[in-house]
XYZ file of C-alpha atoms in Angstrom:
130
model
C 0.000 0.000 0.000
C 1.398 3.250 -0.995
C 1.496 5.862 1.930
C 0.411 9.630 1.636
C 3.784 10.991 0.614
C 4.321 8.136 -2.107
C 1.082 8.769 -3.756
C 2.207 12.676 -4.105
C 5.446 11.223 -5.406
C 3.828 9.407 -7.935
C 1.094 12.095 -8.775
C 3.674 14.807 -9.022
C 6.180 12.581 -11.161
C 3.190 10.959 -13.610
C 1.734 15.057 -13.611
C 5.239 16.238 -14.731
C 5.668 13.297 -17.802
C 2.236 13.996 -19.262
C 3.337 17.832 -19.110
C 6.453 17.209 -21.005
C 5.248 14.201 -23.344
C 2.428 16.564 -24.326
C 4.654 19.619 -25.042
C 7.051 17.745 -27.051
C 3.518 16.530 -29.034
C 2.400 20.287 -29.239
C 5.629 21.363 -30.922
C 4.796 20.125 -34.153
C 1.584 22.123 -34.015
C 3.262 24.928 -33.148
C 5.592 24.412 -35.657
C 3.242 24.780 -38.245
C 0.858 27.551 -36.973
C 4.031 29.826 -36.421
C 6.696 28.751 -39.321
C 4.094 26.309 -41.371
C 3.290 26.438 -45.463
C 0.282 27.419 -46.685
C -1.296 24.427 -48.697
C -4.748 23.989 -50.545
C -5.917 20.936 -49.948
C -8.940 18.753 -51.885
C -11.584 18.226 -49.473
C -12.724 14.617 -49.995
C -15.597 13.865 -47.290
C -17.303 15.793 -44.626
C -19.315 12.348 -42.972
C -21.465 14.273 -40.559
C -23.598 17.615 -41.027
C -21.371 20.576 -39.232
C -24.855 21.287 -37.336
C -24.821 17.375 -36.195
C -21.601 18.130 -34.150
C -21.163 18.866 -30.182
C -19.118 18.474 -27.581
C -19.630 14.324 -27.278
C -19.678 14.049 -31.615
C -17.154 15.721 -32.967
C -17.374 16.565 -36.809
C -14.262 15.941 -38.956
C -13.764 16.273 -42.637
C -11.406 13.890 -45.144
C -8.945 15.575 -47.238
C -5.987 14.237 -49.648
C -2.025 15.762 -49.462
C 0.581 14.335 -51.532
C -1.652 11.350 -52.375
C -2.149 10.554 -48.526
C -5.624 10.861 -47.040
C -5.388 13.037 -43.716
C -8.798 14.083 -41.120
C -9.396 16.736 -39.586
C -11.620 18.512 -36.876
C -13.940 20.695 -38.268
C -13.792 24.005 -36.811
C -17.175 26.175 -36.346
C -16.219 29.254 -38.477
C -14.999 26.540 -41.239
C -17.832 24.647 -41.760
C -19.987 26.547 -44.058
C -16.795 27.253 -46.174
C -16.087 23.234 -46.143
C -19.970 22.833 -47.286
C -19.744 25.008 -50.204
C -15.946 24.217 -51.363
C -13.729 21.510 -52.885
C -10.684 23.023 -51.349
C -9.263 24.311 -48.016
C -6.962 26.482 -46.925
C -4.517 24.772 -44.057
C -0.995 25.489 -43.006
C 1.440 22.622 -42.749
C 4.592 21.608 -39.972
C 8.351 20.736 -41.471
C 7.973 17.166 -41.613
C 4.293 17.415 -43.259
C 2.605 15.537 -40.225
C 0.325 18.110 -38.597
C -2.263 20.442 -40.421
C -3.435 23.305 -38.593
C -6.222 26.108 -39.739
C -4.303 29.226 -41.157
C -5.710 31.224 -37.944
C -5.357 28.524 -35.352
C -3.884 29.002 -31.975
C -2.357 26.630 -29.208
C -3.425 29.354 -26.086
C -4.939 26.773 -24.158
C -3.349 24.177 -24.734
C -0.307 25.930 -23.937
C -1.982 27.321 -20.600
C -3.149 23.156 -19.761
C 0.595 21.775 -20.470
C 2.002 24.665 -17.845
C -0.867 23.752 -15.452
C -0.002 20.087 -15.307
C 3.338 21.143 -14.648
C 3.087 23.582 -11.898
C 0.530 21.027 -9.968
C 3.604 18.251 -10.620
C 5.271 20.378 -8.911
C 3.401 21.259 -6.267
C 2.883 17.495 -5.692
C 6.741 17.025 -5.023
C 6.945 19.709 -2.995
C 3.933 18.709 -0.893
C 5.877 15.115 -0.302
C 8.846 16.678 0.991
C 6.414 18.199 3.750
C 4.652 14.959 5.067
């Protein structure tokens, strides 16, 4: 059975991975809203109505780069353009692995990764006191 100040430990140390596995994840995002190409890319299939989509159903639409087939959320202010047009927009990392919307930002996801982090933290520190 763990005790008090081994189940901070282990909070605190688990906390602090996720933080840093994420951020290395978001880099490639952030790669590509701040330094990405602009591409137009074919839109192949939207499966579900824009309307159809909420928090629990999330809407995503089919598209083709360099002969691969990629998905992607739909985002709200997008999906009247995606209705009407054969072609979006997007903005594309270095290594062609992550598609972001030309206006897309990371502020929250930035704001959960340093959250995770600090409370890691805090979880150490709060061992060292029991």
């Amino acid at each position: 059975m763990l005790s008090e100040k081994g189940i901070y430990k282990m909070g605190g140390i688990l906390l602090i991975l996720i933080s840093i596995s994420t951020s290395f994840n978001s880099y490639k995002k952030y790669d590509a809203i701040f330094y990405g190409r602009d591409v137009i890319v074919p839109v192949l299939d939207i499966p579900i109505s824009c309307k159809s989509s909420n928090k629990s159903v999330k809407a995503y639409f089919t598209f083709i780069y360099n002969g691969i087939e990629y998905s992607k959320n739909i985002k709200g202010e997008y999906c009247g353009l995606l209705e009407r047009n054969k072609t979006v927009k997007l903005k594309i990392n270095s290594d062609n692995s992550v598609f972001v919307y030309p206006n897309e930002k990371m502020t929250m996801q930035i704001i959960s990764i340093v959250i995770l982090f600090i409370i890691g933290i805090l979880f150490l520190l709060k061992q060292n006191e029991i």
